[in-house]
C-alpha positions in Angstrom: 13.1 16.7 5.6 15.0 19.4 7.2 14.4 20.0 11.0 15.6 22.7 13.3 17.2 20.5 16.2 18.2 21.7 19.7 21.3 19.5 20.3 22.6 21.3 23.6 21.7 24.2 25.6 21.5 27.3 23.3 22.8 25.2 20.2 20.6 24.9 17.3 21.2 22.8 14.1 19.3 22.3 11.0 19.6 18.5 10.3 18.2 16.3 7.6 15.9 13.6 9.0 14.0 10.8 7.5 10.5 10.1 8.9 9.3 6.4 9.7 6.5 4.8 8.1 3.2 6.6 8.7 1.2 5.0 11.6 -2.3 3.9 11.2 -4.7 6.7 12.3 -2.1 9.4 11.8 -1.6 11.9 9.2 1.5 13.5 7.8 1.6 17.4 7.8 3.6 19.8 5.9 4.4 22.5 8.4 3.3 26.1 7.1 3.5 28.0 10.4 5.1 27.5 13.8 5.1 29.8 16.6 7.9 30.4 19.3 6.6 30.2 22.8 8.3 31.5 25.7 8.6 27.9 26.9 10.6 27.2 23.8 13.0 29.9 24.8 13.3 28.3 28.3 13.8 24.8 26.9 16.2 25.9 24.3 18.5 28.3 26.3 17.9 27.8 30.0 18.3 24.2 30.6 14.8 23.3 30.3 14.9 20.5 27.6 13.9 17.0 28.6 16.3 15.5 26.1 18.6 16.2 23.1 18.4 16.2 20.3 15.0 18.0 20.4 12.9 19.4 17.7 10.8 22.1 19.5 7.4 23.8 18.4 4.1 23.0 19.7 2.1 26.2 18.1 1.8 25.1 14.5 -0.4 24.7 11.6 0.1 23.2 8.1 -1.3 21.2 5.3 -1.8 17.4 5.2 0.0 15.7 2.6 -0.8 12.1 3.6 -4.0 11.8 5.2 -6.9 9.4 6.1 -10.7 9.3 5.4 -12.1 12.6 6.7 -8.6 14.3 6.7 -7.5 13.9 3.1 -4.4 15.4 1.5 -5.0 19.1 1.0 -6.8 19.6 4.5 -5.5 22.7 6.2 -5.2 22.1 10.0 -3.9 23.3 13.2 -2.5 20.9 15.8 -3.6 20.3 19.3 -0.1 19.3 20.9 -1.1 17.3 23.9 -0.9 13.5 23.2 -3.1 11.9 26.0 -2.7 8.3 26.9 -6.5 7.5 26.8 -6.1 5.1 29.5 -6.1 6.9 33.0 -9.0 8.0 34.8 -8.9 11.6 33.7 -8.7 10.6 30.1 -11.8 8.4 30.7 -13.5 11.5 32.1 -12.3 13.5 28.9 -10.2 15.6 31.2 -7.2 15.2 28.9 -5.2 18.2 30.3 -4.9 16.1 33.6 -3.7 13.0 31.8 -1.0 11.5 34.0 1.0 9.8 31.1 0.7 12.3 28.3 3.0 13.1 25.5 3.5 16.6 23.9 4.8 17.7 20.7 7.8 20.0 21.0 8.9 19.0 24.4 8.5 15.2 25.3 8.6 14.4 21.5 9.7 16.3 18.4 7.5 19.0 17.3 6.7 21.5 14.7 10.1 23.3 13.9 10.4 20.9 11.0 9.1 20.6 7.3 7.1 17.6 8.1 5.4 16.3 11.2 3.4 13.0 11.8 0.3 13.7 13.8 -2.7 11.5 15.1 -5.8 12.3 13.3 -7.5 13.1 16.6 -5.1 16.0 17.3 -5.8 17.7 13.8 -8.4 20.6 13.9 -9.3 21.6 10.2 -9.2 25.3 9.4 -11.0 27.3 6.8 -9.7 29.0 3.9 -10.3 32.3 5.5 -7.8 31.5 8.2 -4.1 32.1 7.3 -1.6 29.4 8.5 0.2 32.1 10.7 -3.2 32.9 12.6 -4.0 29.0 12.7 -0.7 28.5 14.7 -1.9 30.7 17.4 -4.8 28.3 18.2 -3.1 26.7 21.1 -2.2 29.9 23.0 -5.7 31.4 22.1 -7.4 28.3 23.6 -5.5 29.0 26.8 -6.6 32.7 27.0 -10.3 31.6 26.1 -10.3 28.9 28.9 -9.0 31.4 31.4 -11.8 34.1 30.3 -14.4 31.4 30.3 -13.5 30.6 33.9 -13.3 34.3 34.9 -16.6 35.3 33.1 -15.9 39.1 32.9 -18.8 41.1 32.9 -19.3 44.7 31.8 -17.4 46.6 34.6 -13.6 46.6 34.9 -10.9 44.2 34.5 -7.2 44.5 35.2 -4.6 42.1 33.3 -1.2 42.1 35.2 1.5 41.5 32.6 1.9 42.7 29.1 3.0 39.3 27.4 1.5 37.8 24.3 -1.4 36.0 26.2 -2.3 39.3 27.8 -2.5 40.9 24.2 -4.5 38.0 23.0 -6.9 38.5 25.9 -7.3 42.1 25.2 -8.0 41.5 21.4 -10.6 38.8 22.6 -12.4 41.0 25.2 -12.6 44.1 22.7 -14.6 41.9 20.4 -16.7 39.8 23.0 -17.0 42.5 25.8 -17.0 45.8 24.1 -18.3 47.5 27.3 -15.7 46.2 29.6 -13.0 48.6 30.6 -9.8 46.8 30.2 -6.5 47.9 31.9 -3.1 46.3 31.2 -0.3 46.8 33.8 3.1 46.1 32.2 6.6 47.2 31.9 7.6 46.8 28.2 6.7 50.1 26.3 6.3 48.3 22.8 3.8 45.7 24.3 2.0 48.3 26.2 1.6 50.3 23.0 0.2 47.3 21.3 -2.2 46.7 24.1 -3.2 50.4 23.7 -3.8 50.1 20.0 -5.9 47.0 20.7 -8.2 49.2 22.9 -6.9 48.8 26.5 -5.9 51.3 28.9 -2.3 50.9 30.1 -0.2 51.5 33.2 3.6 51.4 32.9 6.3 50.7 35.4 6.1 54.2 37.1 2.3 53.8 37.4 1.6 56.5 35.1 -0.7 55.8 32.2 
């Protein structure tokens, strides 16, 4: 298979790789879409990689080509990129994000910037035919936004979002559907992103403080 490998700071190379024998309880996924996170940029170009060579990519979706019972070949799925140890106290409490010995696709181990990726069945979330692979690859950042909004529990008054990055835009899109009566204002500095926030239904404030 082909994989886009980070071999040094700012140096990417397409390599041919052979996958090992598929492990018990794992599935082989043909990657159909993979997003580029800002952490991938930092990892690839600003000294943030834990090791070289590294196949980045933790926002991904694809199609199972070698599966198991319940996840047969042909299953369309997105990937939960965190690999808990399942042995520490947080894992016992199902607080997997607090795992002290976790692994992670695209940073601590090779990820989705490749044609194929072996993934534990536990980490695969099937998607319906109505969801595109491109949209399904956004499940990880969308989950971050939904978690933050659940903790915030916005009502029907006003909410300001500081920053106009991708997660902010996702938050606006979610809030427009779930809290149509909420006034949402995005404070940012990138005209193109602010224009997108406005198109999604937010009020915007630019660098000079003018809407």
